[in-house]
Coordinates of C-alpha atoms in Angstrom, one line a residue:
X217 CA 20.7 -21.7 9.0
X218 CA 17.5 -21.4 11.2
X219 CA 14.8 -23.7 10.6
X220 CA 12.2 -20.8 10.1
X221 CA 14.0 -18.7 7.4
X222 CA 13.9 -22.0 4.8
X223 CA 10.7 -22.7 3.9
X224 CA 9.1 -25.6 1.9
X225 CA 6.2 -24.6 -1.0
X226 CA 3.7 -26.7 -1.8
X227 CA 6.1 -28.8 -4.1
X228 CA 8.3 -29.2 -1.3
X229 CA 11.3 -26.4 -3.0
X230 CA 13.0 -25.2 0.5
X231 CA 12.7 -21.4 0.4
X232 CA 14.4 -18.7 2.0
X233 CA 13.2 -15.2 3.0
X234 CA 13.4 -12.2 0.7
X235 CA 13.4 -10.2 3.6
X236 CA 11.0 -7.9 1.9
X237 CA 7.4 -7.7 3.3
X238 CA 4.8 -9.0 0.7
X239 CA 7.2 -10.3 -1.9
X240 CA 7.2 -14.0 0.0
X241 CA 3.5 -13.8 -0.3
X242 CA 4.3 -13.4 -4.2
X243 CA 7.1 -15.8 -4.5
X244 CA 4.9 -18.5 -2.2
X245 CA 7.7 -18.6 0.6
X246 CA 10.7 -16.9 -0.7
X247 CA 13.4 -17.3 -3.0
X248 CA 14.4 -21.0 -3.8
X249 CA 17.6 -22.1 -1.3
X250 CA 20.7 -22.5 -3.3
X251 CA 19.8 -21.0 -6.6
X252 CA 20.3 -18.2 -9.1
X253 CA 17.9 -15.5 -8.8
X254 CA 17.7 -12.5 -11.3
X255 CA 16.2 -9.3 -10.4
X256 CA 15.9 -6.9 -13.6
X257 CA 14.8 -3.8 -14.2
X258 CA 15.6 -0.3 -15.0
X259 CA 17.2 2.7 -13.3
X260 CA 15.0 3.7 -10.5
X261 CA 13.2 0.4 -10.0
X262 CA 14.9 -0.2 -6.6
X263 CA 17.1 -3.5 -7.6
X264 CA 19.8 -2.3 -5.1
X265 CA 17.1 -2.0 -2.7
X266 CA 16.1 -5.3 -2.8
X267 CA 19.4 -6.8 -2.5
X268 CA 20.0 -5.2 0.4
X269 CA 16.9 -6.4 1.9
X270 CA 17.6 -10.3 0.7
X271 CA 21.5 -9.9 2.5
X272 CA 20.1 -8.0 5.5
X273 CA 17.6 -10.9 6.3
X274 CA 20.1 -13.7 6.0
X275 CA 22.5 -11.3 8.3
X276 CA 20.2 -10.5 10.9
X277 CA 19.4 -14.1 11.8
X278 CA 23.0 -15.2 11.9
X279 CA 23.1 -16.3 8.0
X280 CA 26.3 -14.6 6.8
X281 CA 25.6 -12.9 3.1
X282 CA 28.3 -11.5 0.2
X283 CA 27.7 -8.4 -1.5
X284 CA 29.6 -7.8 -4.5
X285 CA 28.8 -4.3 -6.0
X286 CA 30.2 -3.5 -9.6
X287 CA 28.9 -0.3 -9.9
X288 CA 28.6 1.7 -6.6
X289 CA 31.3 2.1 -4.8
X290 CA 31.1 0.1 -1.4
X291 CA 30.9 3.2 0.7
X292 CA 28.2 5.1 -0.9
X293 CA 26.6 1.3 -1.1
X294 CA 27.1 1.0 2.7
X295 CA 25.5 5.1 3.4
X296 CA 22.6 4.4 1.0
X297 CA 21.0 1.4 2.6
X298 CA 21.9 2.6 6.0
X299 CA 18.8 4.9 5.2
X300 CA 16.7 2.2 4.9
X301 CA 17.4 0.8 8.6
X302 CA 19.4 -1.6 7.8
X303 CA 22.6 -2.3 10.5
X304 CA 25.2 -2.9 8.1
X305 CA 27.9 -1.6 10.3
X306 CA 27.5 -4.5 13.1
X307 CA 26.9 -7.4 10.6
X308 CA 30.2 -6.2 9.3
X309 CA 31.9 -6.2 12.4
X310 CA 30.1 -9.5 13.7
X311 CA 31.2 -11.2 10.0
X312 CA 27.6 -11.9 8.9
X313 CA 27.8 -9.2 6.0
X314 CA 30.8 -8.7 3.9
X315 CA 31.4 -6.1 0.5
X316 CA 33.9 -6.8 -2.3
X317 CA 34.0 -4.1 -4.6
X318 CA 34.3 -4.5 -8.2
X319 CA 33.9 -0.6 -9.8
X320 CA 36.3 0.4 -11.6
X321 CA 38.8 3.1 -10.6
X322 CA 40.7 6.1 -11.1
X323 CA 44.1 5.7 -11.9
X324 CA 45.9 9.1 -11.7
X325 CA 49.1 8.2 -13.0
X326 CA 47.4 7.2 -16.4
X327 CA 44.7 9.6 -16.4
X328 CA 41.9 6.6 -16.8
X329 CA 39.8 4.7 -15.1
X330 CA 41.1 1.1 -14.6
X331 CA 38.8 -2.0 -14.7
X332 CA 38.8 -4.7 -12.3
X333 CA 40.3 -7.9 -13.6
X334 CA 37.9 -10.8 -13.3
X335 CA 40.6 -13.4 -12.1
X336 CA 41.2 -10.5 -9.1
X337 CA 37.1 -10.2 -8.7
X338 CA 36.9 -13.9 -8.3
X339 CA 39.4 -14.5 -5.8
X340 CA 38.0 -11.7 -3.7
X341 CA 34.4 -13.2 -4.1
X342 CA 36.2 -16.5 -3.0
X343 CA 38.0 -15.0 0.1
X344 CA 34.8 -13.1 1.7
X345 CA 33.0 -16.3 1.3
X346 CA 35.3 -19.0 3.0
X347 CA 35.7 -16.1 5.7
X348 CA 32.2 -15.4 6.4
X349 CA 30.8 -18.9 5.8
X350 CA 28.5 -17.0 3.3
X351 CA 24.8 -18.8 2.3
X352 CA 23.4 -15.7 0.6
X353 CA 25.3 -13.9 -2.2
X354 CA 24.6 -10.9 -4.4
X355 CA 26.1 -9.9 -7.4
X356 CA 24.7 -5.4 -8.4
X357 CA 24.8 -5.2 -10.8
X358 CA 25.3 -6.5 -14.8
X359 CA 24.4 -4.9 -17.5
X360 CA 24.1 -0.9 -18.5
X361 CA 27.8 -0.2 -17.1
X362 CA 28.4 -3.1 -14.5
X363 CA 29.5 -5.8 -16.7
X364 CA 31.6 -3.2 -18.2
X365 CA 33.9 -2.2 -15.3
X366 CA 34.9 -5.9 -15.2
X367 CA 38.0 -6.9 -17.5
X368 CA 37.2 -10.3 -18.6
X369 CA 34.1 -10.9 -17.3
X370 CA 32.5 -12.8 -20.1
X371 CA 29.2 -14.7 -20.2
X372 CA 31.0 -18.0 -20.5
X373 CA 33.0 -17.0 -17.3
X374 CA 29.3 -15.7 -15.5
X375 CA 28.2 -19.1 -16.1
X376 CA 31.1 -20.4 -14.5
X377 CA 31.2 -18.4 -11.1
X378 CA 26.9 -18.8 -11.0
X379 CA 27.6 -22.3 -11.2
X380 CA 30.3 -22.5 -8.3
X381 CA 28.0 -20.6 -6.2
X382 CA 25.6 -22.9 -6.6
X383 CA 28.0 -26.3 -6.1
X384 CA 28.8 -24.3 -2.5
X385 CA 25.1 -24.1 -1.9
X386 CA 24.8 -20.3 -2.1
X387 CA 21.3 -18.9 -2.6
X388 CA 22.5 -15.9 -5.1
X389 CA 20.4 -12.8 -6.0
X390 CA 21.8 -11.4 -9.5
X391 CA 20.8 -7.7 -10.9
X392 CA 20.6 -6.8 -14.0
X393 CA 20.0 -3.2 -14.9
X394 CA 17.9 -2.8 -18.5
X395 CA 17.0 0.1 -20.8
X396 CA 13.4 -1.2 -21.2
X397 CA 10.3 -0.9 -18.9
X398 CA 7.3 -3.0 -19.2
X399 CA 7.4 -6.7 -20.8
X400 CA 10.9 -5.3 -22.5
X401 CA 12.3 -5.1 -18.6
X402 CA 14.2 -8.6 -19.7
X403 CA 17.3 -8.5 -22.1
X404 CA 16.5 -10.4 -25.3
X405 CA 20.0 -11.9 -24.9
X406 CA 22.3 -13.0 -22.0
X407 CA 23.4 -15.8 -20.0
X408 CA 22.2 -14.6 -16.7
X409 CA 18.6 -15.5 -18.2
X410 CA 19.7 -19.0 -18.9
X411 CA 21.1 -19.8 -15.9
X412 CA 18.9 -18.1 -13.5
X413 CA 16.6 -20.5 -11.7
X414 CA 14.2 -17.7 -10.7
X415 CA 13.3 -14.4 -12.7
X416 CA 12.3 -11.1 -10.8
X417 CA 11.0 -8.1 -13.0
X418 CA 11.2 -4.7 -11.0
X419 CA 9.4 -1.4 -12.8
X420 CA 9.0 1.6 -12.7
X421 CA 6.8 3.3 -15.0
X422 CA 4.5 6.4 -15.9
X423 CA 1.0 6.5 -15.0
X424 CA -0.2 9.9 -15.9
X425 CA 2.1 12.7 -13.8
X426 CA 3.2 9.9 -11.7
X427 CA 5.4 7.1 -11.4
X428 CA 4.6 3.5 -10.0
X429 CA 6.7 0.4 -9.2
X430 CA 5.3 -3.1 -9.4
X431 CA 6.8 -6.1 -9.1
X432 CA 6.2 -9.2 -11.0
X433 CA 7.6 -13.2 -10.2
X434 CA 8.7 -14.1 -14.1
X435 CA 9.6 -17.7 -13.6
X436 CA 10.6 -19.8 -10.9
X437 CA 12.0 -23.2 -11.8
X438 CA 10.7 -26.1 -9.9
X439 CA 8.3 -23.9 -8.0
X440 CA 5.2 -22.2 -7.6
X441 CA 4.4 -18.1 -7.5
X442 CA 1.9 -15.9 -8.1
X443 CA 1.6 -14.0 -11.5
X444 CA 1.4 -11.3 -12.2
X445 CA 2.5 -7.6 -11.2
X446 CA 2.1 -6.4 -7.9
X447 CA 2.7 -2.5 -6.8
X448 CA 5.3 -1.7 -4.3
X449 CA 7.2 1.5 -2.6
X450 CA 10.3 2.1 -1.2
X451 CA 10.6 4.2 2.3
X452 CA 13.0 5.4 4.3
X453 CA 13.7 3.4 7.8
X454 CA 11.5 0.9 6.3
X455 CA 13.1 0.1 2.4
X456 CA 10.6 -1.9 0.1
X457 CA 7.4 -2.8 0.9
X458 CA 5.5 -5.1 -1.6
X459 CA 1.4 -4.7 -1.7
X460 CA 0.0 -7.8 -2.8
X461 CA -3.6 -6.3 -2.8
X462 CA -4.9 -8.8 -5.3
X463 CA -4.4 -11.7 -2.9
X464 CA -5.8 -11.1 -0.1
X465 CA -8.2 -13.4 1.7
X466 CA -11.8 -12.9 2.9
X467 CA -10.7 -14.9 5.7
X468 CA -11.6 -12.5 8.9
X469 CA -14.5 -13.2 11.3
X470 CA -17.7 -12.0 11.9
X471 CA -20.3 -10.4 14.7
X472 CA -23.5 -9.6 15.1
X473 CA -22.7 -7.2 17.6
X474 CA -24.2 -3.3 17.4
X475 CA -22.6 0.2 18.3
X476 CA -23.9 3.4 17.8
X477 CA -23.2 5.8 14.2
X478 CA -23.0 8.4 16.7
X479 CA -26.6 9.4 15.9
X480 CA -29.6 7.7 17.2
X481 CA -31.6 8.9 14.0
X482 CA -29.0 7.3 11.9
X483 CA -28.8 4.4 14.2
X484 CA -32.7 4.2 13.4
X485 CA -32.5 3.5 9.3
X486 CA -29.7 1.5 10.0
X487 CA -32.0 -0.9 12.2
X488 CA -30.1 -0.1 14.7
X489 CA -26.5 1.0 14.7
X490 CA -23.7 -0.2 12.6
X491 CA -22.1 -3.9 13.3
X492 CA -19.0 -4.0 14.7
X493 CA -16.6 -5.1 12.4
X494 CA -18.5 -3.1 9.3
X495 CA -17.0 -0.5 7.0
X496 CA -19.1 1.7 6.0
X497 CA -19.4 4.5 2.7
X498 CA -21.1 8.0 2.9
X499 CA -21.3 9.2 -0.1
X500 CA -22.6 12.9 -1.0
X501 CA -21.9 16.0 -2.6
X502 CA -20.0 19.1 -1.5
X503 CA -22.0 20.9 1.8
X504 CA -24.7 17.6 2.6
X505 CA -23.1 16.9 5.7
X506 CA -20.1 14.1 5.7
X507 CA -17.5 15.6 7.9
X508 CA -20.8 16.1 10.5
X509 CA -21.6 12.5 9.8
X510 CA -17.8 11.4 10.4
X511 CA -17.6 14.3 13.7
X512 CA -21.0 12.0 15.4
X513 CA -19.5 8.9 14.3
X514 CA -16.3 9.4 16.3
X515 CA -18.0 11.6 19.2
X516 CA -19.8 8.0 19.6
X517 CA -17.2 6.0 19.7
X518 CA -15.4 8.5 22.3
X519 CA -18.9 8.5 23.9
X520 CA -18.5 4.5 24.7
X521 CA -14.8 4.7 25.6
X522 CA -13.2 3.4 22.2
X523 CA -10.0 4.6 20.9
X524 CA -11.0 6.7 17.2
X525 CA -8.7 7.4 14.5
X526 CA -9.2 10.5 11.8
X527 CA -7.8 10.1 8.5
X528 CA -8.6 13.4 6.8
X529 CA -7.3 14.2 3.5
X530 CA -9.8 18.0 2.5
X531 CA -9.5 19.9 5.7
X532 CA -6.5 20.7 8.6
X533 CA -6.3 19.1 11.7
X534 CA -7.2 22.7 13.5
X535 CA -10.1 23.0 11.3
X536 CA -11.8 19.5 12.5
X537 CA -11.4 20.6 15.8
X538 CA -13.2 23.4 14.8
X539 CA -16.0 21.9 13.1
X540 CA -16.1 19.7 16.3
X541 CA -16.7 22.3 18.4
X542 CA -19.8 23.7 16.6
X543 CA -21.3 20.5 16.5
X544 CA -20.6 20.9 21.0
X545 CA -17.7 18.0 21.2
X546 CA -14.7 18.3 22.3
X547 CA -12.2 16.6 19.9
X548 CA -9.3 18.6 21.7
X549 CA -9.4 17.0 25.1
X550 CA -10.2 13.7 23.4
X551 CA -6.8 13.7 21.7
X552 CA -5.0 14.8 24.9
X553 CA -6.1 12.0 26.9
X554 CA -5.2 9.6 23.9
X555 CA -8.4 8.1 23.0
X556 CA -8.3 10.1 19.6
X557 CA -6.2 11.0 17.1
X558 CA -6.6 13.0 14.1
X559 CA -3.8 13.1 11.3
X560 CA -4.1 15.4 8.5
X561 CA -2.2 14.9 4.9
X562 CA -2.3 16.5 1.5
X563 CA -3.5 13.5 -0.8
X564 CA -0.6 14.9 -3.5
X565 CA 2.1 14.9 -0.8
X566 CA 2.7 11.0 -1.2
X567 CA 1.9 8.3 -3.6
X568 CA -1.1 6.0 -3.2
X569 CA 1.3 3.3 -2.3
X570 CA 3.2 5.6 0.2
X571 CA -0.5 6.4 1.8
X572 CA -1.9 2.9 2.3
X573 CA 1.7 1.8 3.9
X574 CA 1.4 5.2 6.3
X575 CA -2.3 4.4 6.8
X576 CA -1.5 0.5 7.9
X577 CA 1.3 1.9 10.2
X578 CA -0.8 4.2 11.6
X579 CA -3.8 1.7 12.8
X580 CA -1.4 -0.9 13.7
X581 CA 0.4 1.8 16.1
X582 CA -2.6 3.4 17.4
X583 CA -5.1 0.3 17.4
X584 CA -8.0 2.3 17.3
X585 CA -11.8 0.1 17.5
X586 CA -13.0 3.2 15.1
X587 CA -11.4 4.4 12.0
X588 CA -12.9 7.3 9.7
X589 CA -11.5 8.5 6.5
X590 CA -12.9 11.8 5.1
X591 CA -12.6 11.6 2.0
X592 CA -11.8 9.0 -0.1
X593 CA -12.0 10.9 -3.0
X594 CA -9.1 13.4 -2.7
X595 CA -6.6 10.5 -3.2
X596 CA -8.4 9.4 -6.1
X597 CA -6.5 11.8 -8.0
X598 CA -3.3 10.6 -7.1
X599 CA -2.8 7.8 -8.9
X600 CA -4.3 5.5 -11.9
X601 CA -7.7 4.2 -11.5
X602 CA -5.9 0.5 -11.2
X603 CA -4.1 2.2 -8.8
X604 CA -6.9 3.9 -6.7
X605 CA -8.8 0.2 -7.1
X606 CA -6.1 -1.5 -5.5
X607 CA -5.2 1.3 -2.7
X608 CA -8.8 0.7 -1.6
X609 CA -8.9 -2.5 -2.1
X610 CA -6.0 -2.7 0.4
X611 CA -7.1 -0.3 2.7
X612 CA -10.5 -2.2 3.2
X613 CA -9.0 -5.2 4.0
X614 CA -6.5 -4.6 6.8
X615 CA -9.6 -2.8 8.3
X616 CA -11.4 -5.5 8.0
X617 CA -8.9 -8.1 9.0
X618 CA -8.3 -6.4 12.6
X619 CA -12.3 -6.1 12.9
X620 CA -12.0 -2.1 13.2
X621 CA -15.3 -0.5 12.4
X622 CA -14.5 1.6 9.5
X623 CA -16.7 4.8 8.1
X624 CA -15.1 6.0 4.5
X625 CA -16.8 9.2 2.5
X626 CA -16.8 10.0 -1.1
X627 CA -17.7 12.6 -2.7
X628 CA -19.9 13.5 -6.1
X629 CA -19.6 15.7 -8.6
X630 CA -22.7 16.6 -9.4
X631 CA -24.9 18.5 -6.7
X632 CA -28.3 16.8 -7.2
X633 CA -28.0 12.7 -7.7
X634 CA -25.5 11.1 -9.7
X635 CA -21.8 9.1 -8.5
X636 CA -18.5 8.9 -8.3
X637 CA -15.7 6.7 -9.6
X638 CA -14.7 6.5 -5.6
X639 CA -18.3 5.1 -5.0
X640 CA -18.4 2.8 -8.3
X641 CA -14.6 1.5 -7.2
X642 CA -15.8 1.0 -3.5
X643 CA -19.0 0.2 -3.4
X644 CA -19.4 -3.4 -3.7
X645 CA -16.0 -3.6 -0.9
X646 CA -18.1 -2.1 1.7
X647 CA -20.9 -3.6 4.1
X648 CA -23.1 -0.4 3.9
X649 CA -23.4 3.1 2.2
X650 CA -25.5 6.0 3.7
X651 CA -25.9 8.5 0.6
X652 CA -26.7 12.2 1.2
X653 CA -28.3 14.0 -1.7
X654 CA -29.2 17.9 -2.2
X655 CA -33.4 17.7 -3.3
X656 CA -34.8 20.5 -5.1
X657 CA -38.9 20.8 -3.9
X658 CA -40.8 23.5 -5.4
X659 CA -37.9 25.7 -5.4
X660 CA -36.8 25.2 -2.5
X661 CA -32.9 23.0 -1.7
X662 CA -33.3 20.1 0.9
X663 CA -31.6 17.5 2.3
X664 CA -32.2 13.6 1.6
X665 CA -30.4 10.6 3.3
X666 CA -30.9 6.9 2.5
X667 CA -29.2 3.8 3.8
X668 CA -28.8 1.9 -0.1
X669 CA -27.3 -1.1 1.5
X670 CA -26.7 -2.2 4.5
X671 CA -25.1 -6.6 4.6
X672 CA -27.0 -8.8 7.2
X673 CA -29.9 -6.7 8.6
X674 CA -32.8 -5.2 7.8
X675 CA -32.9 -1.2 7.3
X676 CA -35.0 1.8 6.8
X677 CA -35.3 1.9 2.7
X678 CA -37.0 5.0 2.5
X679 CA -35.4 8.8 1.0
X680 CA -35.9 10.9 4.5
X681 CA -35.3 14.5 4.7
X682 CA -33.1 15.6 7.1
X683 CA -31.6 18.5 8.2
X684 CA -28.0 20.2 10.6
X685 CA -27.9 22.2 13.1
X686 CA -25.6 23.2 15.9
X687 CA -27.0 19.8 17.2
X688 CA -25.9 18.2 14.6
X689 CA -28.1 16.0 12.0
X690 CA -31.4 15.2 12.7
X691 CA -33.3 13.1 10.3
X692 CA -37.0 13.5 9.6
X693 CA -40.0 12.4 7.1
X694 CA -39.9 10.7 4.0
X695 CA -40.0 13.1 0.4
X696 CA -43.5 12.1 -0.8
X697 CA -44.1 14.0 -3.2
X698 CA -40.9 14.1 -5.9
X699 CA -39.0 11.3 -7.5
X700 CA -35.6 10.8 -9.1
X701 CA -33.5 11.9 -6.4
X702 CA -30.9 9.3 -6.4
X703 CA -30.4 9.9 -10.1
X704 CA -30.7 13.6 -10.0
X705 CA -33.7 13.6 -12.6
X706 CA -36.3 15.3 -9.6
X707 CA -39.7 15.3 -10.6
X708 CA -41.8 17.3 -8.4
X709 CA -44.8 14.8 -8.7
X710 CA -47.5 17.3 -6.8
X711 CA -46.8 20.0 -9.4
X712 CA -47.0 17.6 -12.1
X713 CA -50.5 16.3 -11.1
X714 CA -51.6 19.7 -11.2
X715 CA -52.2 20.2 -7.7
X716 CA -51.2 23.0 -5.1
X717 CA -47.7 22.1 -2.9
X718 CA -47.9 21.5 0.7
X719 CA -44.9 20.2 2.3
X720 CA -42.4 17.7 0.7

C-alpha cells in the first residue's frame, strides 16, 4: 500500500482514501485502515456510488479491492459505474479489482429464483481475496432485498465474515439500504451497527420541488470527523462529489493592488478601482443597468489583457453579445481569440449542487483573472434557502481562494429601494456592493448608484445620479433634494419645504 493513500488523523488512526472528493475533508483523512465501515441510506442516495469510488481509489494506485454485490447483478454493476469514469475493465484484467456476485437467480427448471447459499458466498469472497491480495472490500448491499437473496446469511454469521475481514486486515465498506430518510436513515436493529467501526449516513430528501443529497459522518471509533450533514451530487464522468461548504478556511492572501471596474466613474466612488482579489455585489432592480455594469467590467479586463469569464443565468449567450455591441465592444472577437468566454445555463436545468461543481470546473479549466456572474438571483429559486446559502457560500470561496476578481449581481423585487434574500444571503461574503436604485424626483424616474461597502479603502458615500447611454454608464451629481432612496420611502424634501423644484 502506498505511503500517501494511509493517512494518520490527529489521534494518530491510519486512514485511507475514500476516493471521493470532499468526503476526506469530512472524515479528517479517510476511512479508518482495517475496519468496518457502514454506509446507509435509502434508495437513490448513491450508496453503490460510493463504493465504487472507495474500490476504484484503492485499484488505481495498485491496492487490489473485492466487490461483492448481492443485489445487482455484476454486469449491470460493471456498465453502471463505467458511467462514472471509472476503468473497471483494466483493474479487472490487471487483478486490482475483482466482483463476486451474490443475487440470486433464475432457475428455469423450477420456475424460482434460487438464493445463494452463504457457505458458497463465503468461499467465493475467500477465493477473490487470496487471488487478488485484496486490502479494500465491499459488501452492496444488506438490507431491503440483499440480505434476503442470501440463504443463511444470518447476523451471527455477518459478524463472523466482518470479523475475518478485519483479522486479514481488510478495510471493508458495508451498505445498508433503509426505508427511512433523515435521523431514521439507521435501522433501529442489526448487527452491521454493532460491529461497524465507522457509520456513514447517505440522503436523499425533499426540499420543496426538489431533491438533495447530504452526507453526514455518524460515528467513527477511535477517530475524529466532522459533524454534521454536508450536500453532495453525483455526475457523470466524474461520480460523487462531496461540498463541504461549511468548512472552508479564510485562509487565502491578500493585495492592495487596483484594476479598473471598467468605468472610470465607477472606478472614482470606488476610490479608485476594485482590488484585485475582491468579489464584488451589484445589486438593483429589473432595467438599472447590471448587465451594462457586468459588459464594462469585462470590456476592462479585456481592455488590460486578462482572460474574463461570463456566468449568465437571465439572458443567451447571443443576446450578451448583443447588448455588447450597443455598449461598442466587441465580445465576439474577444471570445475567438480566447481571452473570453461566455456560458449561458437555465438556472432550473441543474441542481444548485450540480451548478457550483460545473461553475468550479469551469474557472479551474479556463483560469480566468475576471469572473462575472449575472445574476445570482435566478439560481436562488432552485433550491432551499440552506441550500442557496451554502451554493454561495461555496462559490465565493473558490473565487476567492485562486484570487480571481469576482463581480456577482442580484436582483430586487421591488422597483424603488428595498432587498433581496440574494443580497441578505450574500452580503456580508462579499468585499463590496455597488447598489443601483430607480428614484422618483418630482415625477420624474432617475437613476441612483452608491458604493454601500467597499473592505480596506476609503470610497465615495454619497447617492449620485447617473445615467446609460450607447456609451455606456456615466455617473453624475449627488440627489440633494429627496431622501429614502435606499429604502424606497422617497421624500422629495424641496416639495416638502414648500419650495419650487429645480434639479435633483
Amino acid at each position: 500500500m502506498t505511503s500517501d493513500t494511509v493517512r494518520p488523523d490527529v489521534a494518530g488512526l491510519p486512514r485511507v482514501d475514500t476516493g471521493v472528493p470532499g468526503l476526506d475533508l469530512l472524515s479528517l483523512g479517510g476511512f479508518p485502515r482495517g475496519r468496518v465501515v457502514v454506509a446507509a441510506g435509502p434508495v437513490g442516495s448513491a450508496k453503490t456510488v460510493l463504493a465504487g469510488h472507495f474500490l476504484a481509489a484503492g485499484a488505481d494506485r495498485g491496492e487490489p479491492g473485492v466487490y461483492v454485490t448481492l443485489e445487482e447483478t455484476v454486469d449491470d454493476l460493471r456498465r453502471n459505474l463505467s458511467t462514472l469514469g471509472f476503468d473497471i475493465a483494466r483493474w479487472e484484467e490487471s487483478g486490482d479489482w475483482a466482483f463476486v456476485e451474490g443475487t440470486p437467480r433464475y432457475d428455469a427448471h423450477l420456475d424460482e429464483v434460487v438464493p445463494t447459499h452463504v457457505d458458497t458466498l463465503l468461499a467465493q469472497i475467500g477465493q477473490a481475496i487470496d487471488h487478488t491480495g485484496a486490502t479494500r472490500v465491499v459488501i452492496d448491499s444488506l438490507g431491503a432485498a440483499g440480505a434476503d437473496g442470501v440463504e443463511g446469511l444470518s447476523r451471527l454469521r455477518l459478524r463472523g465474515l466482518l470479523g475475518e475481514l478485519r483479522r486479514l486486515g481488510a478495510t471493508v465498506l458495508m451498505t445498508v439500504e433503509t426505508d427511512h430518510e433523515g435521523d431514521r436513515a439507521l435501522p433501529g436493529r442489526g448487527a452491521e451497527q454493532y460491529v461497524a467501526d465507522t457509520v456513514v449516513l447517505l440522503r436523499n430528501t425533499l426540499e420543496g420541488e426538489s431533491r438533495r443529497r447530504t452526507v453526514e459522518v455518524l460515528k467513527m471509533r477511535g477517530g475524529g470527523h466532522r459533524r454534521g450533514q454536508f450536500a453532495f451530487t453525483v455526475q457523470p464522468g466524474r461520480g460523487m462529489v462531496v461540498l463541504p461548504l461549511s468548512v472552508q478556511e479564510l485562509g487565502q492572501p491578500s493585495t492592495d493592488t487596483r484594476v479598473t471596474s471598467g468605468s472610470d466613474d465607477l472606478d472614482k466612488l470606488c476610490g479608485g478601482g476594485f482590488f484585485r482579489d475582491s468579489t464584488v455585489l451589484v445589486s438593483g432592480a429589473t432595467g438599472t443597468g447590471k448587465t451594462l455594469v457586468v459588459t464594462e467590467f469585462l470590456a476592462g479586463g479585456l481592455a488590460h489583457g486578462e482572460r474574463s469569464l461570463l456566468l449568465a443565468f437571465e439572458e443567451s449567450h447571443d443576446q450578451l453579445h448583443r447588448n455588447a455591441r450597443g455598449w461598442g465592444h466587441d465580445f465576439d472577437q474577444a471570445e475567438a481569440d480566447g481571452q473570453l468566454k461566455v456560458v449561458s445555463a437555465y438556472p432550473e436545468a441543474a441542481t444548485l449542487e450540480d451548478h457550483l461543481v460545473e461553475m468550479k470546473r469551469l474557472i479551474d479549466e479556463f483560469d480566468p483573472q475576471r469572473i462575472a456572474i449575472d445574476s445570482l438571483s435566478a439560481l436562488e429559486r432552485v433550491g432551499s434557502a440552506k441550500s442557496f446559502r451554502e451554493f454561495v457560500v461555496g462559490l465565493t470561496s473558490h473565487v476567492k481562494a485562486r484570487q480571481t476578481l469576482g463581480l456577482f449581481t442580484a436582483s430586487t423585487d421591488a422597483l424603488l429601494g428595498g432587498s433581496s434574500i440574494t443580497e441578505t444571503h450574500i452580503s456580508t461574503l462579499t468585499d463590496s456592493i455597488i447598489v443601483l436604485r430607480y428614484v422618483e424626483v418630482f415625477g420624474t424616474v432617475k437613476r441612483g448608484i452608491t458604493v454601500l461597502k467597499m473592505r480596506g479603502s476609503d470610497h465615495d458615500r454619497e447617492i449620485r445620479e447617473y445615467r446609460i447611454d450607447s456609451s455606456g454608464l456615466h455617473v453624475g451629481e449627488p440627489f440633494r433634494s429627496v431622501a429614502g432612496i435606499l429604502s424606497g420611502n422617497v421624500v422629495n424634501l424641496v416639495q416638502q419645504d414648500g419650495l419650487s423644484p429645480s434639479g435633483s
